Each structure stands twice: as C-alpha cells, then as structure tokens.
Coordinates of C-alpha atoms and ligand atoms in Angstrom, one line a residue:
M1 CA 0.1 0.0 0.0
A2 CA 1.4 3.5 -0.9
P3 CA 2.7 5.5 2.1
W4 CA 0.0 7.7 3.6
P5 CA 0.5 11.4 3.5
K6 CA -0.7 12.9 6.9
T7 CA -4.0 14.6 6.0
V8 CA -6.0 17.6 7.5
V9 CA -9.6 17.9 6.2
L10 CA -11.2 21.3 7.1
C11 CA -14.8 22.1 6.6
I12 CA -15.1 25.9 7.2
D13 CA -18.8 26.2 7.9
G14 CA -20.7 28.6 5.7
L15 CA -17.5 29.7 3.8
D16 CA -19.3 31.2 0.7
P17 CA -16.5 32.1 -1.9
S18 CA -17.6 35.7 -1.6
Y19 CA -16.0 35.7 2.0
I20 CA -12.6 34.8 0.5
E21 CA -13.0 37.4 -2.2
A22 CA -13.9 40.2 0.1
T23 CA -10.8 39.7 2.4
P24 CA -7.2 39.4 1.7
T25 CA -6.2 35.8 2.4
P26 CA -2.6 35.4 1.7
A27 CA -2.2 31.9 3.3
I28 CA -5.2 30.5 1.4
D29 CA -3.9 32.1 -1.8
D30 CA -0.5 30.5 -1.3
L31 CA -2.0 27.0 -0.7
A32 CA -4.2 27.5 -3.7
A33 CA -1.4 28.6 -6.0
A34 CA 0.7 25.6 -5.0
G35 CA -2.1 23.2 -5.1
Y36 CA -5.7 23.0 -6.4
Y37 CA -8.4 25.6 -6.1
A38 CA -11.9 25.8 -7.6
V39 CA -15.3 27.1 -6.7
G40 CA -17.4 23.9 -6.6
Q41 CA -20.8 22.8 -5.4
A42 CA -22.2 21.7 -2.1
V43 CA -24.9 19.1 -1.9
V44 CA -28.7 20.2 -1.9
P45 CA -30.2 20.9 0.6
T46 CA -27.3 23.3 1.4
V47 CA -27.4 22.7 5.2
T48 CA -24.6 21.8 7.7
N49 CA -25.3 18.2 8.6
V50 CA -26.0 16.9 5.1
N51 CA -22.8 18.5 3.7
N52 CA -20.5 17.8 6.7
V53 CA -21.4 14.1 6.4
S54 CA -21.0 14.1 2.6
I55 CA -17.5 15.4 3.2
V56 CA -16.6 13.1 6.2
T57 CA -17.8 10.1 4.3
G58 CA -16.8 11.3 0.8
T59 CA -20.3 10.2 -0.4
P60 CA -23.5 11.9 -1.6
P61 CA -26.7 11.7 0.6
N62 CA -28.3 8.8 -1.2
E63 CA -25.4 6.7 0.1
H64 CA -24.8 8.2 3.6
G65 CA -28.5 8.7 4.4
I66 CA -28.3 12.2 6.1
T67 CA -30.8 14.3 4.3
A68 CA -31.6 17.1 6.7
N69 CA -30.6 18.6 10.1
Y70 CA -34.1 17.5 11.2
V71 CA -36.6 15.0 9.9
L72 CA -40.1 13.7 10.4
D73 CA -40.7 9.9 10.4
P74 CA -44.1 9.7 8.5
R75 CA -44.7 6.2 10.1
T76 CA -44.4 7.3 13.6
G77 CA -45.1 11.0 13.2
R78 CA -42.1 11.6 15.3
E79 CA -39.8 14.6 14.5
T80 CA -36.2 14.2 15.4
Y81 CA -32.8 15.8 14.9
M82 CA -30.6 13.8 12.5
E83 CA -27.5 14.4 14.6
S84 CA -26.1 11.0 15.8
A85 CA -24.0 8.5 14.1
E86 CA -26.8 5.8 14.2
F87 CA -28.3 7.6 11.1
L88 CA -25.1 7.1 9.0
C89 CA -25.2 4.4 6.4
R90 CA -21.5 4.7 5.3
P91 CA -18.3 4.7 7.2
T92 CA -16.5 8.0 7.8
I93 CA -13.0 8.6 6.4
L94 CA -11.9 8.3 10.0
D95 CA -13.5 4.8 10.2
R96 CA -11.7 3.9 6.9
A97 CA -8.4 5.3 8.1
R98 CA -8.6 3.4 11.3
R99 CA -9.2 0.2 9.5
R100 CA -5.9 0.8 7.7
G101 CA -4.1 1.2 11.1
L102 CA -4.0 5.0 10.8
S103 CA -4.4 7.2 13.8
T104 CA -7.4 9.7 13.6
A105 CA -9.0 12.8 15.2
A106 CA -12.1 14.9 14.9
L107 CA -12.5 18.5 16.0
T108 CA -15.7 20.5 15.8
A109 CA -17.1 23.7 17.2
K110 CA -20.5 22.1 18.2
Q111 CA -21.0 19.0 20.2
K112 CA -23.9 17.9 18.0
L113 CA -21.8 17.9 14.9
L114 CA -19.1 15.9 16.6
D115 CA -21.8 13.2 17.5
L116 CA -22.5 12.9 13.8
V117 CA -19.0 13.2 12.2
G118 CA -16.8 12.0 15.0
Q119 CA -17.4 8.3 14.2
G120 CA -14.0 6.6 14.0
A121 CA -12.0 9.3 15.7
D122 CA -9.3 8.1 18.1
Y123 CA -9.2 11.6 19.6
A124 CA -12.4 13.9 19.6
L125 CA -12.8 17.5 20.7
C126 CA -15.5 19.9 20.5
A127 CA -15.1 23.6 21.3
E128 CA -18.4 23.7 23.2
A129 CA -17.2 21.2 25.8
P130 CA -13.4 20.6 25.5
D131 CA -11.3 18.2 27.6
A132 CA -9.5 19.6 30.7
E133 CA -6.1 19.2 29.2
M134 CA -6.8 21.3 26.1
V135 CA -8.4 24.1 28.3
Q136 CA -5.3 24.0 30.4
K137 CA -3.1 24.6 27.4
L138 CA -5.2 27.0 25.4
G139 CA -7.5 28.6 28.0
P140 CA -11.3 28.2 28.1
P141 CA -12.9 28.5 24.7
P142 CA -15.2 31.4 23.9
D143 CA -19.0 31.1 23.9
I144 CA -20.4 29.1 21.0
Y145 CA -21.8 32.3 19.5
A146 CA -18.6 34.3 20.0
P147 CA -16.7 35.6 17.0
D148 CA -13.4 33.9 17.9
L149 CA -14.7 30.4 18.7
N150 CA -13.4 29.2 15.3
L151 CA -10.0 30.7 16.0
W152 CA -9.8 28.8 19.3
L153 CA -10.8 25.6 17.4
L154 CA -8.0 26.1 14.8
K155 CA -5.5 26.8 17.7
A156 CA -6.6 23.4 19.2
L157 CA -6.0 21.8 15.8
A158 CA -2.5 23.4 15.5
L159 CA -1.7 22.1 18.9
L160 CA -2.9 18.6 18.1
L161 CA -0.8 18.6 15.1
R162 CA 2.3 19.6 17.0
E163 CA 1.8 17.3 19.9
Q164 CA 0.0 14.1 18.6
D165 CA 0.2 14.5 14.9
P166 CA -2.5 12.1 14.0
D167 CA -2.6 10.5 10.5
L168 CA -6.0 12.0 9.6
V169 CA -7.9 14.9 11.2
Y170 CA -11.4 16.1 10.4
C171 CA -12.1 19.6 11.6
A172 CA -15.4 21.5 11.3
T173 CA -15.9 25.1 12.4
T174 CA -19.2 26.9 12.9
D175 CA -21.0 29.5 10.7
G176 CA -22.3 31.9 13.4
M177 CA -20.2 34.8 12.0
M178 CA -21.5 34.2 8.4
H179 CA -25.1 34.2 9.7
R180 CA -24.4 37.5 11.3
Y181 CA -22.2 39.3 8.8
A182 CA -21.9 39.9 5.1
P183 CA -18.5 39.3 3.5
E184 CA -17.7 43.1 3.3
S185 CA -18.4 43.9 6.9
L186 CA -15.5 44.7 9.2
E187 CA -16.5 41.9 11.6
S188 CA -16.4 39.3 8.9
Q189 CA -13.2 40.5 7.3
A190 CA -11.5 40.3 10.8
H191 CA -12.9 36.7 11.2
I192 CA -11.7 35.5 7.8
R193 CA -8.4 37.2 8.3
G194 CA -8.1 35.2 11.5
L195 CA -8.9 32.0 9.9
D196 CA -6.4 32.7 7.1
V197 CA -3.6 33.4 9.7
A198 CA -4.4 30.3 11.7
L199 CA -4.3 28.3 8.4
G200 CA -1.1 29.8 7.4
H201 CA 0.5 28.7 10.8
I202 CA -0.9 25.2 10.3
A203 CA 0.6 24.8 6.8
E204 CA 3.9 26.2 8.1
D205 CA 4.1 23.9 11.1
A206 CA 3.1 20.9 9.1
P207 CA 4.7 21.5 5.6
R208 CA 4.5 17.9 4.4
H209 CA 0.8 17.5 5.3
R210 CA -2.0 17.3 2.7
I211 CA -4.5 20.0 3.5
L212 CA -8.0 19.5 2.0
L213 CA -10.3 22.6 2.7
T214 CA -13.9 23.1 1.6
A215 CA -17.3 24.2 3.1
D216 CA -20.7 22.8 3.8
H217 CA -22.6 25.6 2.0
G218 CA -22.6 29.2 1.2
M219 CA -24.7 32.0 2.8
S220 CA -26.9 34.7 1.5
G221 CA -29.0 37.7 2.7
K222 CA -32.7 36.9 2.8
E223 CA -35.6 39.3 2.5
W224 CA -38.8 37.3 2.4
G225 CA -40.2 34.5 4.7
V226 CA -42.8 32.1 3.4
D227 CA -44.9 29.8 5.5
L228 CA -45.6 26.8 3.4
E229 CA -48.1 25.2 5.8
K230 CA -50.2 28.3 5.8
A231 CA -50.0 28.6 2.0
L232 CA -51.2 24.9 1.6
A233 CA -54.0 25.3 4.3
S234 CA -55.3 28.3 2.3
G235 CA -55.9 25.7 -0.5
G236 CA -57.5 23.3 1.9
I237 CA -54.4 21.0 2.1
V238 CA -53.3 19.7 5.4
A239 CA -49.5 19.2 5.5
R240 CA -46.4 19.6 7.7
A241 CA -43.5 21.6 6.4
I242 CA -40.2 20.5 8.1
P243 CA -37.5 23.2 7.9
I244 CA -34.4 21.2 6.7
I245 CA -32.1 23.7 8.4
K246 CA -33.6 23.3 11.8
D247 CA -31.1 22.6 14.6
R248 CA -30.7 23.3 18.3
Y249 CA -28.6 26.5 17.7
V250 CA -31.5 28.7 16.8
V251 CA -29.8 32.1 17.4
H252 CA -27.9 31.6 14.1
H253 CA -30.9 31.5 11.8
G254 CA -34.1 31.1 13.7
N255 CA -34.7 27.8 11.9
L256 CA -35.3 29.8 8.8
G257 CA -33.8 28.3 5.6
G258 CA -34.1 28.0 1.8
A259 CA -35.4 24.4 1.7
A260 CA -38.2 22.4 3.3
Y261 CA -39.6 18.9 3.2
V262 CA -43.5 18.8 2.9
H263 CA -45.4 15.8 4.2
L264 CA -48.9 15.7 3.2
A265 CA -51.7 14.3 5.1
D266 CA -53.3 12.8 2.0
L267 CA -51.1 11.9 -0.9
G268 CA -54.0 12.4 -3.3
A269 CA -53.5 16.1 -3.0
L270 CA -50.0 15.8 -4.4
D271 CA -50.6 17.4 -7.7
Q272 CA -52.6 20.2 -6.3
A273 CA -50.0 20.9 -3.6
C274 CA -47.4 21.2 -6.2
A275 CA -49.4 23.5 -8.4
L276 CA -50.3 25.7 -5.4
L277 CA -46.8 25.9 -4.0
S278 CA -45.3 26.6 -7.4
E279 CA -47.4 29.9 -7.6
I280 CA -46.0 31.3 -4.4
P281 CA -43.6 34.1 -5.0
G282 CA -40.2 33.0 -3.6
V283 CA -40.8 29.3 -4.3
E284 CA -38.3 28.3 -7.0
E285 CA -38.7 24.5 -7.3
V286 CA -41.1 21.9 -6.0
H287 CA -40.1 18.3 -6.5
P288 CA -42.0 15.2 -5.6
R289 CA -40.2 12.6 -3.5
Q290 CA -38.7 10.4 -6.1
Q291 CA -37.8 13.2 -8.4
A292 CA -36.1 15.1 -5.7
A293 CA -34.1 11.9 -4.6
D294 CA -33.1 11.3 -8.2
R295 CA -32.1 14.9 -9.0
F296 CA -30.2 15.8 -5.7
Q297 CA -28.9 12.3 -4.8
L298 CA -31.1 12.1 -1.7
M299 CA -32.3 8.9 0.1
A300 CA -36.1 8.8 -0.9
E301 CA -37.3 7.2 2.3
R302 CA -35.7 9.9 4.4
I303 CA -37.2 13.0 2.7
G304 CA -40.7 14.5 2.5
D305 CA -43.4 13.9 -0.1
L306 CA -42.2 17.1 -1.6
L307 CA -38.9 18.9 -1.6
V308 CA -39.5 22.7 -1.9
L309 CA -36.6 25.1 -2.7
A310 CA -36.6 28.8 -2.3
D311 CA -35.2 31.5 -4.5
A312 CA -32.1 33.5 -3.3
Y313 CA -34.0 35.8 -1.2
T314 CA -36.6 33.7 0.5
V315 CA -36.5 31.5 3.6
F316 CA -39.3 29.0 4.7
G317 CA -40.5 28.9 8.3
T318 CA -43.5 29.6 10.6
F319 CA -44.9 33.1 10.1
E320 CA -48.0 35.2 10.9
A321 CA -48.9 35.2 7.2
V322 CA -48.0 33.2 4.1
R323 CA -45.4 35.7 3.0
V324 CA -43.7 38.3 5.2
P325 CA -40.6 40.5 5.0
V326 CA -37.6 39.3 6.9
R327 CA -34.1 40.3 7.3
L328 CA -31.4 37.6 8.1
R329 CA -28.7 35.7 6.5
S330 CA -29.2 32.0 5.9
H331 CA -28.8 29.0 3.5
G332 CA -30.5 25.8 2.4
S333 CA -31.4 26.6 -1.2
R334 CA -29.5 26.0 -4.4
H335 CA -28.3 29.6 -4.1
E336 CA -26.0 28.7 -1.3
G337 CA -24.4 25.9 -3.3
A338 CA -21.2 27.5 -4.3
I339 CA -18.2 26.6 -2.0
P340 CA -14.4 26.7 -2.3
I341 CA -12.5 23.5 -2.8
L342 CA -8.8 23.7 -2.0
A343 CA -6.3 20.8 -2.0
Y344 CA -2.7 21.2 -1.2
G345 CA 0.3 18.9 -0.5
P346 CA 1.1 15.3 -1.6
E347 CA -1.4 13.6 -3.8
A348 CA -3.7 16.6 -3.7
G349 CA -4.1 17.0 -7.4
G350 CA -7.5 16.4 -8.9
D351 CA -10.5 17.9 -10.6
Y352 CA -13.1 18.3 -7.9
K353 CA -16.5 19.6 -8.6
R354 CA -18.3 18.8 -5.4
N355 CA -17.2 19.2 -1.9
Y356 CA -17.3 15.5 -1.0
E357 CA -15.3 14.5 -4.1
L358 CA -12.2 16.0 -2.1
T359 CA -12.5 13.1 0.3
A360 CA -14.1 10.4 -1.8
G361 CA -10.8 8.5 -2.6
L362 CA -9.3 8.6 1.0
C363 CA -8.5 5.2 2.4
L364 CA -10.7 3.2 0.2
G365 CA -10.3 -0.6 0.3
Ligands
ZN2 ZN1 -23.2 25.1 8.1

C-alpha cells in the first residue's frame, strides 16, 4: 500500500466564496497557488449536517443517508434531529483510516456535529465542551456564539498537530459569523483574516501534510419569509413543512432556511399541492419525493413527499402570514451551493466539482 500522507480535512462552515473574495487571504492564496483551487458545489439541501456528512464520508446523501438537520418519520409522526451516528449508512473517512491502522482525530465547534461526524476518531474534541487538558493549554474556549470560537478551534488543531500529529484529522468550524455578517463587513473581514492566519500557521508547522479545505454551504441575505403550511392550508391541504435547516442552535438562523420537506396528510393532494406551491412568489422549485431523490442524490425514504426550494431571497418557516418581509442571512437553497474547494500537498491533485469529491478517494479498500 502506498505511504499515507498525513492529512487535515477542514470544513469551514458557511464559507461562501464571496467571503474569501472580500478579504485578503494570503495563506489561502499561497496554498491554492501551490495546489488546487476551484469554486465547486455543495450538496442540496445546502445545510450543515447533510454536507458535513457528505465530506466526512466522501459520499452523496443517497449513500450516507443524512438528508436534513431535522426529519419527520411519517410512519411514527415523530420529529427528530438527525444528529447522531446511528443515522449514518456509510463509514466515515476516519473509520476507513482506522481500518488501515492509521491514527485519527475529529474536532468540531459544536457537540452535536461531533456526535454525527466523529465516528472513527481516536481523539475527539468539540469547542463547546473541550477536555480539561486542552483548556489548560489554550485557556477556556469562547462562547459558542462568540466571534473567535473558530480561532480557538484552529488553535486546538494546530496544537494537536504539533503534539500528537494524527494521520488524519477532520475539523469543522461553525457558521455563526457568516449568519451574522456579510462578507464586506469589518467583523467578517476580521474573522476571515483570523482563519487565514491560523491556516497559514498550520501549513507552516506541518509542511508535509496534505490539506483539504472546503465548506458545507454558502450564505446569502434573505428578504422574504414564506410559510408553506399556511399556503397549503389556504388551499384546503393539510401538511407539515419541516425546515431542513432546523437545529438546536436557533440564534444563528431562527430555523429559517431556503429548503423544506413537505409531508402531506393525503397523498391524493400531491398534484394540487405542487401547483399551489409553485405559484407562491419565492418558491423556485417543487419536486415530488422520487424526483427530488433522483435529482439531488437524496435517500427517498428519508425526505418528504415534496422537496421545496426557495429563490435566493426567501426562507421557509412559521410566520404570521403566508409571505412576510424578513431580514437575516441564511442558507439551504441551491443559491448557497457555491463553495471553495482547496487541495494542497502530496497527492492533492484532482479535478473536484463537489465538496465531497475531495475526500471520496481517501482510504478506500
Ligand atoms: Zn453550516
């Protein structure tokens, strides 16, 4: 078997390419110039869990089974967060590496994401609840919503590489800053500069490492909120609309995102529901279950009767009317699909179009 180049996989949560364009990022530019860089595509729906799992397994959702942050099981009527490894239908790259006798680590900002992507990690750390040893060395991490939480996480990564140097590390930040600030804002520029400096230090400290960097989704400003349940009810159709973005960290996005799964009480109303939803301003695409599964590589039994996608300016959620003005930054639709793909170091060449293609070939067989 070929010698394994030590590898760091970074998923920078919500790193829309426009964030990199709006801020000087000399370290990222150097890595890109010496390696591979392209703007590629995330998986639809463009939410954190679906894409992080795509990256950490190197497979699309019809293989790994994570189709949302949050799902409704139509057989039981139970709604649940898709946030533990029991939902995973494929091994992670950490599992695969461990099977080859390699040492592994997973670092995330949020505990819930670690539960989902940390499968197969010899060492696991989340910035929300780090181990005492890391706190002793780096000081306590900032609050989960604080601007420099990601910087603390990257410091932990740098320390881990210096002290333990595992063969494969998966590291996923959080997108709180992207939800709050547009690329051109001073706050965002400071955040991106901080990430770039940290990345530069990591590349300097670990010059022989392969660095694979991408994002789970982009981010855009939203102006309209649409309540799909209310819209359907106005046509006499009883349905549940599940916000695909929904997670426990509500401050970031208020559970408002650009994609929803709709479960109909009566499947006989399917055509009528499609027609009604397609007429609503802000609704861009409505796909029945199988069509959605085929088009977006989703697991049909784990989505809704309909997948509804918003235009660039609209989010779905619960509102006081069918359509109301809103003001927030969020993701979930096709319009947050553009993400950076960077590969640097040994065996890092390639032609990557999707974020998960970056890791697809790691430790196979
Ligand atoms: Zn995310």
